[in-house]
GROMACS .gro file of C-alpha atoms in nm:
model
  430
    1MET     CA    1   8.686  10.919  10.331
    2HIS     CA    2   8.324  10.977  10.245
    3ASP     CA    3   8.019  10.865  10.443
    4ILE     CA    4   7.838  10.602  10.237
    5ARG     CA    5   7.514  10.680  10.418
    6ALA     CA    6   7.536  11.043  10.307
    7ILE     CA    7   7.588  10.931   9.948
    8ARG     CA    8   7.285  10.699   9.969
    9ASP     CA    9   7.071  10.980  10.106
   10ASN     CA   10   7.203  11.262   9.884
   11ALA     CA   11   7.345  11.108   9.567
   12GLU     CA   12   7.268  11.409   9.348
   13THR     CA   13   7.425  11.649   9.598
   14PHE     CA   14   7.736  11.432   9.613
   15ASP     CA   15   7.772  11.426   9.234
   16ALA     CA   16   7.712  11.801   9.214
   17ALA     CA   17   7.994  11.862   9.463
   18LEU     CA   18   8.228  11.639   9.260
   19ALA     CA   19   8.131  11.831   8.948
   20ARG     CA   20   8.249  12.150   9.116
   21ARG     CA   21   8.592  11.986   9.137
   22GLY     CA   22   8.573  11.893   8.770
   23ASP     CA   23   8.514  11.523   8.841
   24ALA     CA   24   8.259  11.294   8.678
   25PRO     CA   25   7.955  11.173   8.876
   26LEU     CA   26   8.031  10.860   9.079
   27SER     CA   27   7.727  10.799   9.298
   28GLU     CA   28   7.570  10.542   9.063
   29GLN     CA   29   7.890  10.336   9.055
   30ILE     CA   30   7.941  10.368   9.431
   31LEU     CA   31   7.584  10.273   9.514
   32ALA     CA   32   7.596   9.972   9.279
   33ILE     CA   33   7.894   9.833   9.473
   34ASP     CA   34   7.726   9.921   9.802
   35SER     CA   35   7.406   9.744   9.692
   36ALA     CA   36   7.598   9.433   9.591
   37ARG     CA   37   7.779   9.434   9.925
   38ARG     CA   38   7.459   9.471  10.124
   39SER     CA   39   7.286   9.198   9.918
   40LYS     CA   40   7.571   8.957   9.994
   41ILE     CA   41   7.552   9.040  10.363
   42GLN     CA   42   7.175   8.987  10.368
   43ALA     CA   43   7.206   8.658  10.180
   44ALA     CA   44   7.475   8.542  10.423
   45GLU     CA   45   7.252   8.627  10.718
   46GLU     CA   46   6.961   8.435  10.565
   47ALA     CA   47   7.183   8.132  10.496
   48GLN     CA   48   7.316   8.151  10.851
   49ALA     CA   49   6.962   8.150  10.986
   50GLU     CA   50   6.877   7.843  10.776
   51GLN     CA   51   7.196   7.673  10.895
   52ASN     CA   52   7.109   7.746  11.257
   53LYS     CA   53   6.756   7.615  11.212
   54ALA     CA   54   6.875   7.293  11.047
   55SER     CA   55   7.142   7.245  11.316
   56LYS     CA   56   6.875   7.247  11.587
   57LEU     CA   57   6.672   6.980  11.402
   58VAL     CA   58   6.964   6.743  11.340
   59GLY     CA   59   6.968   6.615  11.698
   60ALA     CA   60   6.593   6.559  11.703
   61ALA     CA   61   6.605   6.357  11.379
   62LYS     CA   62   6.887   6.143  11.517
   63ALA     CA   63   6.700   6.081  11.842
   64SER     CA   64   6.380   5.980  11.657
   65GLY     CA   65   6.570   5.726  11.448
   66ASP     CA   66   6.476   5.898  11.122
   67GLU     CA   67   6.807   5.831  10.948
   68ALA     CA   68   6.695   5.977  10.613
   69GLU     CA   69   6.589   6.306  10.772
   70PHE     CA   70   6.909   6.311  10.979
   71GLU     CA   71   7.124   6.278  10.668
   72ARG     CA   72   6.919   6.539  10.479
   73LEU     CA   73   6.953   6.791  10.761
   74ARG     CA   74   7.321   6.722  10.809
   75ALA     CA   75   7.381   6.778  10.436
   76LEU     CA   76   7.176   7.099  10.455
   77VAL     CA   77   7.389   7.228  10.745
   78THR     CA   78   7.704   7.156  10.546
   79GLU     CA   79   7.560   7.326  10.238
   80LYS     CA   80   7.449   7.637  10.426
   81LYS     CA   81   7.778   7.660  10.614
   82ALA     CA   82   7.965   7.664  10.284
   83ALA     CA   83   7.720   7.919  10.142
   84VAL     CA   84   7.768   8.147  10.443
   85ALA     CA   85   8.145   8.133  10.406
   86GLN     CA   86   8.125   8.203  10.032
   87LEU     CA   87   7.880   8.492  10.071
   88ASN     CA   88   8.086   8.647  10.350
   89GLU     CA   89   8.395   8.634  10.130
   90GLU     CA   90   8.206   8.795   9.844
   91ALA     CA   91   8.069   9.065  10.077
   92LYS     CA   92   8.420   9.125  10.206
   93ALA     CA   93   8.548   9.166   9.850
   94GLU     CA   94   8.270   9.414   9.767
   95ASP     CA   95   8.345   9.604  10.088
   96ALA     CA   96   8.715   9.627   9.991
   97ARG     CA   97   8.613   9.755   9.645
   98LEU     CA   98   8.389  10.016   9.802
   99THR     CA   99   8.649  10.127  10.055
  100ASP     CA  100   8.918  10.155   9.788
  101MET     CA  101   8.691  10.357   9.562
  102LEU     CA  102   8.585  10.596   9.839
  103ALA     CA  103   8.950  10.638   9.943
  104ARG     CA  104   9.038  10.767   9.595
  105ILE     CA  105   8.764  11.030   9.574
  106PRO     CA  106   8.868  11.383   9.679
  107ASN     CA  107   8.708  11.574   9.962
  108LEU     CA  108   8.402  11.781   9.875
  109PRO     CA  109   8.449  12.160   9.864
  110ALA     CA  110   8.288  12.391  10.116
  111VAL     CA  111   7.999  12.603   9.995
  112ASP     CA  112   8.207  12.923  10.008
  113VAL     CA  113   8.493  12.784   9.798
  114PRO     CA  114   8.489  12.960   9.459
  115ASP     CA  115   8.433  12.746   9.151
  116GLY     CA  116   8.719  12.742   8.906
  117ALA     CA  117   8.957  12.533   8.700
  118ASP     CA  118   9.301  12.644   8.820
  119GLU     CA  119   9.502  12.910   9.005
  120ASP     CA  120   9.371  13.183   8.777
  121ASP     CA  121   9.030  13.141   8.943
  122ASN     CA  122   9.155  13.177   9.302
  123LYS     CA  123   9.021  13.467   9.506
  124GLU     CA  124   9.247  13.717   9.680
  125VAL     CA  125   9.113  13.787  10.029
  126ARG     CA  126   9.396  13.987  10.185
  127LEU     CA  127   9.698  14.192  10.082
  128TRP     CA  128   9.954  14.297  10.341
  129GLY     CA  129  10.260  14.516  10.301
  130ALA     CA  130  10.379  14.706   9.997
  131PRO     CA  131  10.652  14.544   9.788
  132ARG     CA  132  10.969  14.743   9.829
  133THR     CA  133  11.087  14.963   9.543
  134PHE     CA  134  11.448  14.885   9.452
  135ASN     CA  135  11.686  15.129   9.283
  136PHE     CA  136  11.861  14.831   9.126
  137ASP     CA  137  11.755  14.507   8.963
  138ALA     CA  138  11.652  14.277   9.248
  139LYS     CA  139  11.828  13.942   9.240
  140GLU     CA  140  11.701  13.596   9.319
  141HIS     CA  141  11.821  13.454   9.650
  142PHE     CA  142  12.101  13.241   9.506
  143GLU     CA  143  12.239  13.535   9.303
  144ILE     CA  144  12.287  13.776   9.596
  145ALA     CA  145  12.655  13.834   9.673
  146GLY     CA  146  12.625  13.777  10.047
  147VAL     CA  147  12.443  13.447   9.995
  148ALA     CA  148  12.626  13.276   9.711
  149ALA     CA  149  12.916  13.135   9.913
  150SER     CA  150  12.683  12.983  10.175
  151MET     CA  151  12.428  12.824   9.941
  152ASP     CA  152  12.605  12.531   9.775
  153PHE     CA  153  12.407  12.348   9.508
  154ASP     CA  154  12.706  12.184   9.340
  155THR     CA  155  12.821  11.994   9.648
  156ALA     CA  156  12.464  11.890   9.726
  157ALA     CA  157  12.425  11.760   9.370
  158LYS     CA  158  12.749  11.563   9.405
  159ILE     CA  159  12.611  11.402   9.721
  160SER     CA  160  12.243  11.361   9.639
  161GLY     CA  161  12.160  11.482   9.289
  162ALA     CA  162  11.930  11.759   9.168
  163ARG     CA  163  11.690  11.955   9.390
  164PHE     CA  164  11.908  11.949   9.700
  165VAL     CA  165  12.109  12.230   9.860
  166MET     CA  166  12.380  12.249  10.124
  167LEU     CA  167  12.347  12.559  10.339
  168LYS     CA  168  12.661  12.670  10.516
  169GLY     CA  169  12.780  12.926  10.767
  170PRO     CA  170  12.565  13.235  10.817
  171VAL     CA  171  12.288  13.131  10.576
  172ALA     CA  172  12.252  12.799  10.759
  173ARG     CA  173  12.230  12.995  11.084
  174ILE     CA  174  11.963  13.230  10.947
  175HIS     CA  175  11.767  12.927  10.829
  176ARG     CA  176  11.788  12.775  11.178
  177ALA     CA  177  11.696  13.108  11.337
  178LEU     CA  178  11.382  13.129  11.127
  179ALA     CA  179  11.267  12.784  11.240
  180GLN     CA  180  11.333  12.868  11.605
  181PHE     CA  181  11.152  13.200  11.571
  182MET     CA  182  10.848  13.025  11.421
  183ILE     CA  183  10.831  12.754  11.687
  184ASP     CA  184  10.879  13.001  11.972
  185THR     CA  185  10.605  13.228  11.837
  186HIS     CA  186  10.362  12.940  11.797
  187VAL     CA  187  10.429  12.810  12.147
  188ASP     CA  188  10.464  13.139  12.339
  189GLU     CA  189  10.206  13.352  12.157
  190ASN     CA  190   9.977  13.123  11.960
  191GLY     CA  191   9.916  12.856  12.224
  192LEU     CA  192  10.033  12.553  12.027
  193THR     CA  193  10.199  12.252  12.188
  194GLU     CA  194  10.542  12.176  12.047
  195VAL     CA  195  10.591  11.816  11.935
  196ASN     CA  196  10.910  11.643  11.826
  197SER     CA  197  10.757  11.384  11.596
  198PRO     CA  198  10.889  11.091  11.390
  199VAL     CA  199  10.960  11.151  11.023
  200LEU     CA  200  10.928  10.782  10.937
  201VAL     CA  201  10.569  10.658  10.943
  202ARG     CA  202  10.371  10.345  10.859
  203ASP     CA  203  10.123  10.292  10.575
  204GLU     CA  204   9.834  10.347  10.814
  205ALA     CA  205   9.948  10.700  10.899
  206MET     CA  206   9.985  10.795  10.532
  207TYR     CA  207   9.647  10.643  10.449
  208GLY     CA  208   9.473  10.807  10.744
  209THR     CA  209   9.595  11.150  10.636
  210ASP     CA  210   9.486  11.092  10.272
  211LYS     CA  211   9.837  11.056  10.125
  212LEU     CA  212   9.767  10.695  10.025
  213PRO     CA  213   9.663  10.518   9.813
  214LYS     CA  214   9.638  10.781   9.544
  215PHE     CA  215   9.958  10.981   9.596
  216GLY     CA  216  10.220  10.725   9.686
  217GLU     CA  217  10.441  10.841   9.400
  218ASP     CA  218  10.469  11.184   9.559
  219SER     CA  219  10.650  11.045   9.865
  220TYR     CA  220  10.951  10.828   9.941
  221GLN     CA  221  10.927  10.480  10.092
  222THR     CA  222  11.211  10.292  10.258
  223THR     CA  223  11.296   9.932  10.167
  224ASN     CA  224  11.142   9.808  10.491
  225GLY     CA  225  10.811   9.987  10.433
  226TRP     CA  226  10.831  10.314  10.624
  227TRP     CA  227  10.739  10.639  10.450
  228LEU     CA  228  10.941  10.960  10.481
  229VAL     CA  229  10.687  11.225  10.578
  230PRO     CA  230  10.590  11.485  10.317
  231THR     CA  231  10.508  11.708  10.615
  232SER     CA  232  10.460  11.658  10.990
  233GLU     CA  233  10.086  11.692  10.924
  234VAL     CA  234  10.103  11.313  10.891
  235PRO     CA  235  10.235  11.215  11.239
  236LEU     CA  236  10.064  11.503  11.420
  237THR     CA  237   9.720  11.434  11.272
  238TYR     CA  238   9.750  11.057  11.297
  239SER     CA  239   9.840  11.086  11.666
  240VAL     CA  240   9.464  11.079  11.743
  241ALA     CA  241   9.385  10.784  11.514
  242GLY     CA  242   9.148  10.535  11.673
  243ASP     CA  243   9.090  10.761  11.974
  244VAL     CA  244   8.758  10.855  12.130
  245LEU     CA  245   8.845  11.190  12.289
  246ASP     CA  246   8.651  11.366  12.559
  247HIS     CA  247   8.490  11.685  12.428
  248SER     CA  248   8.682  11.880  12.690
  249ALA     CA  249   9.012  11.777  12.527
  250LEU     CA  250   8.926  11.976  12.213
  251PRO     CA  251   9.075  12.167  12.049
  252ILE     CA  252   9.414  11.999  12.031
  253ARG     CA  253   9.668  12.238  11.880
  254MET     CA  254  10.015  12.114  11.785
  255THR     CA  255  10.323  12.237  11.604
  256ALA     CA  256  10.640  12.063  11.490
  257HIS     CA  257  10.958  12.153  11.307
  258THR     CA  258  11.073  11.863  11.091
  259LEU     CA  259  11.251  11.762  10.779
  260CYS     CA  260  11.004  11.693  10.498
  261PHE     CA  261  11.050  11.485  10.184
  262ARG     CA  262  10.871  11.501   9.851
  263SER     CA  263  10.953  11.335   9.521
  264GLU     CA  264  10.810  11.634   9.331
  265ALA     CA  265  10.658  11.390   9.082
  266GLY     CA  266  10.542  11.573   8.773
  267SER     CA  267  10.739  11.892   8.848
  268ALA     CA  268  11.027  11.838   8.605
  269GLY     CA  269  11.153  12.173   8.482
  270ARG     CA  270  10.953  12.377   8.735
  271ASP     CA  271  11.151  12.604   8.970
  272ALA     CA  272  11.470  12.419   8.883
  273SER     CA  273  11.691  12.713   8.988
  274GLY     CA  274  11.758  12.792   9.352
  275MET     CA  275  11.600  12.624   9.653
  276LEU     CA  276  11.233  12.700   9.595
  277ARG     CA  277  11.139  12.340   9.510
  278GLN     CA  278  11.347  12.072   9.684
  279HIS     CA  279  11.321  11.701   9.755
  280GLN     CA  280  11.423  11.763  10.117
  281PHE     CA  281  11.321  12.073  10.308
  282GLU     CA  282  11.216  12.191  10.651
  283LYS     CA  283  10.879  12.313  10.762
  284VAL     CA  284  10.710  12.423  11.080
  285GLU     CA  285  10.365  12.268  11.071
  286MET     CA  286  10.046  12.351  11.259
  287VAL     CA  287   9.778  12.087  11.319
  288SER     CA  288   9.448  12.129  11.500
  289VAL     CA  289   9.192  11.867  11.601
  290THR     CA  290   8.859  12.030  11.677
  291HIS     CA  291   8.489  11.996  11.744
  292PRO     CA  292   8.300  12.015  11.410
  293ASP     CA  293   8.124  12.335  11.520
  294ASP     CA  294   8.459  12.509  11.572
  295SER     CA  295   8.659  12.409  11.267
  296ASP     CA  296   8.579  12.711  11.049
  297ALA     CA  297   8.683  12.951  11.324
  298GLU     CA  298   8.992  12.740  11.389
  299GLN     CA  299   9.099  12.770  11.026
  300LYS     CA  300   9.080  13.148  11.049
  301ARG     CA  301   9.283  13.137  11.373
  302MET     CA  302   9.552  12.920  11.213
  303LEU     CA  303   9.561  13.147  10.909
  304ALA     CA  304   9.621  13.448  11.135
  305CYS     CA  305   9.904  13.260  11.308
  306ALA     CA  306  10.083  13.205  10.976
  307GLU     CA  307  10.018  13.557  10.851
  308GLY     CA  308  10.145  13.699  11.179
  309LEU     CA  309  10.485  13.539  11.128
  310LEU     CA  310  10.531  13.713  10.793
  311GLU     CA  311  10.419  14.043  10.940
  312LYS     CA  312  10.677  14.012  11.218
  313LEU     CA  313  10.940  13.940  10.954
  314GLY     CA  314  10.825  14.236  10.743
  315VAL     CA  315  10.763  14.021  10.434
  316PRO     CA  316  10.478  14.146  10.210
  317TYR     CA  317  10.223  13.878  10.129
  318ARG     CA  318   9.882  13.808   9.989
  319THR     CA  319   9.627  13.552  10.109
  320ILE     CA  320   9.410  13.373   9.858
  321LEU     CA  321   9.115  13.137   9.883
  322LEU     CA  322   9.177  12.847   9.648
  323CYS     CA  323   8.911  12.759   9.394
  324THR     CA  324   8.768  12.410   9.354
  325GLY     CA  325   9.011  12.321   9.075
  326ASP     CA  326   9.323  12.423   9.267
  327MET     CA  327   9.254  12.265   9.607
  328GLY     CA  328   9.442  11.963   9.732
  329PHE     CA  329   9.287  11.616   9.739
  330GLY     CA  330   9.195  11.614  10.109
  331ALA     CA  331   9.097  11.978  10.148
  332HIS     CA  332   8.746  12.101  10.223
  333ARG     CA  333   8.871  12.461  10.204
  334THR     CA  334   9.224  12.599  10.161
  335PHE     CA  335   9.380  12.941  10.203
  336ASP     CA  336   9.726  12.992  10.054
  337ILE     CA  337   9.962  13.262  10.174
  338GLU     CA  338  10.200  13.385   9.908
  339ALA     CA  339  10.511  13.582  10.002
  340TRP     CA  340  10.648  13.854   9.777
  341LEU     CA  341  10.978  13.752   9.615
  342PRO     CA  342  11.144  14.055   9.451
  343GLY     CA  343  11.392  13.838   9.261
  344GLN     CA  344  11.104  13.673   9.075
  345ASN     CA  345  10.883  13.983   9.083
  346ALA     CA  346  10.604  13.755   9.197
  347TYR     CA  347  10.411  13.622   9.494
  348ARG     CA  348  10.497  13.259   9.570
  349GLU     CA  349  10.328  13.014   9.808
  350ILE     CA  350  10.480  12.997  10.153
  351SER     CA  351  10.190  12.845  10.347
  352SER     CA  352   9.867  12.652  10.291
  353VAL     CA  353   9.609  12.637  10.568
  354SER     CA  354   9.340  12.375  10.510
  355THR     CA  355   9.044  12.226  10.686
  356THR     CA  356   8.957  11.870  10.589
  357GLY     CA  357   8.633  11.853  10.787
  358ASP     CA  358   8.584  11.491  10.896
  359PHE     CA  359   8.749  11.355  10.577
  360GLN     CA  360   9.069  11.243  10.753
  361ALA     CA  361   8.893  11.155  11.078
  362ARG     CA  362   8.677  10.897  10.900
  363ARG     CA  363   8.982  10.738  10.742
  364MET     CA  364   9.156  10.702  11.078
  365ASN     CA  365   8.846  10.665  11.300
  366ALA     CA  366   8.920  10.963  11.525
  367ARG     CA  367   8.615  11.060  11.731
  368PHE     CA  368   8.506  11.248  12.041
  369LYS     CA  369   8.237  11.208  12.307
  370PRO     CA  370   7.978  11.488  12.278
  371GLU     CA  371   7.906  11.698  12.582
  372ASP     CA  372   7.548  11.571  12.591
  373GLY     CA  373   7.669  11.212  12.619
  374GLY     CA  374   7.539  11.104  12.280
  375LYS     CA  375   7.700  10.877  12.023
  376PRO     CA  376   8.070  10.951  11.950
  377GLN     CA  377   8.119  11.185  11.653
  378PHE     CA  378   8.410  11.234  11.416
  379VAL     CA  379   8.646  11.520  11.496
  380HIS     CA  380   8.753  11.775  11.235
  381THR     CA  381   9.120  11.808  11.144
  382LEU     CA  382   9.309  12.108  11.008
  383ASN     CA  383   9.666  12.163  10.898
  384GLY     CA  384   9.878  12.454  10.789
  385SER     CA  385  10.236  12.558  10.721
  386GLY     CA  386  10.364  12.793  10.980
  387LEU     CA  387  10.586  12.835  10.776
  388ALA     CA  388  10.791  12.658  10.508
  389VAL     CA  389  11.136  12.743  10.646
  390GLY     CA  390  11.333  12.734  10.320
  391ARG     CA  391  11.084  12.948  10.133
  392CYS     CA  392  11.076  13.189  10.425
  393LEU     CA  393  11.456  13.211  10.403
  394ILE     CA  394  11.424  13.299  10.034
  395ALA     CA  395  11.172  13.572  10.114
  396VAL     CA  396  11.384  13.722  10.391
  397LEU     CA  397  11.699  13.721  10.178
  398GLU     CA  398  11.537  13.868   9.868
  399ASN     CA  399  11.333  14.134  10.047
  400GLY     CA  400  11.630  14.246  10.255
  401GLN     CA  401  11.889  14.269   9.976
  402GLN     CA  402  12.082  14.593   9.935
  403THR     CA  403  12.265  14.756   9.644
  404ASP     CA  404  12.607  14.633   9.759
  405GLY     CA  405  12.496  14.268   9.787
  406SER     CA  406  12.444  14.275  10.163
  407ILE     CA  407  12.117  14.185  10.332
  408GLU     CA  408  11.931  14.361  10.612
  409LEU     CA  409  11.772  14.096  10.831
  410PRO     CA  410  11.443  14.127  11.025
  411GLU     CA  411  11.482  14.261  11.379
  412VAL     CA  412  11.289  13.966  11.526
  413LEU     CA  413  11.572  13.732  11.424
  414ALA     CA  414  11.842  13.927  11.608
  415PRO     CA  415  11.798  13.732  11.938
  416TYR     CA  416  11.861  13.410  11.746
  417LEU     CA  417  12.165  13.552  11.566
  418GLY     CA  418  12.361  13.680  11.862
  419GLY     CA  419  12.221  14.029  11.814
  420LYS     CA  420  12.343  14.054  11.454
  421SER     CA  421  12.116  14.207  11.193
  422THR     CA  422  12.309  14.217  10.866
  423LEU     CA  423  12.456  13.962  10.627
  424THR     CA  424  12.740  14.148  10.457
  425ALA     CA  425  12.826  14.125  10.090
  426ASP     CA  426  13.121  13.911  10.201
  427GLY     CA  427  12.882  13.661  10.361
  428VAL     CA  428  12.947  13.753  10.724
  429LEU     CA  429  12.688  13.817  10.996
  430ALA     CA  430  12.738  14.159  11.148
   0.00000   0.00000   0.00000
């Protein structure tokens, strides 16, 4: 949500920032609604003052026996009362129009975000690990001999339709091991608090984390009104909605491993093979709630947490700073981490780490008390994948594949796999 006062004071700056995102200028339209709203409020206040003044004179006119003046004043009170009610309703309608419009406008990009139209204009900021040289044609995850029997798309389609998978046996265990490894690392080494959060949330939580009203079609809603979370960013971030936190409570750093659900609206035909793009998947999420002065540093810290997981797993990756045309709706700045997938001979996104500034905090009225005791200020919120578990499974399987169809697994997973470090070509952990 945008600050209407900032738009009033810096309309040209606001429009220039929208232009960087490829959007048309909106300040004139916004300020016209705001002006109409404020005019209605002022008119209502003036009518209320006239009503109050007439109300005080009614009694005096009655006591003096001036029946004509009494009736005139009583009619005036009735008239002004009706006018106040009407003007308040009109002001309320203008306020709803303004709020709805502001809620549909994307966050403004940070100054250091590169301008650009799409992913071709993103900026690579880090490259880690050298992609392995294979002496055979690397396969995609679902084609590897040791994986095929444990990655069942046909049964999942029979149960649920397209873009679902049923993991079985050793592959299901490796998937679970990855999630446990991520959570343990975040808690034991990165200082995050583990949260077991709901995956069904109310409208308010989706709205407060900028998923509504504009992107309702991207998520699933139950018949009784709950939303299935697209990521645990929603419950973790919304946990501070309406709060006025003490400055000493910041930063709040949380992590959760949950099921996530996305309709993948508009992605027909994209990544249709394998489990890269699914309607249901698992992710370990990181969320931070910070003091505004600390949010940029916090984003770098969160980025390092996500990168560190891939380094422990030995998966080559690159980190890119998204350009203005490729950022998500609520992002002020976003770094994507892309893991190397030999089967596709490409880097593919495995994590996004974003700061929203106070964009989400304004929507959900999350504030903190400054150390100097001044007026409460909005917190800053950040979120990041740490990591997408299914995509991490793909990266581990493809990067570890061997000539005979077996897979060498990362050493850090051995404690979660009973000390085993290989998935044989027959699909057995050994």
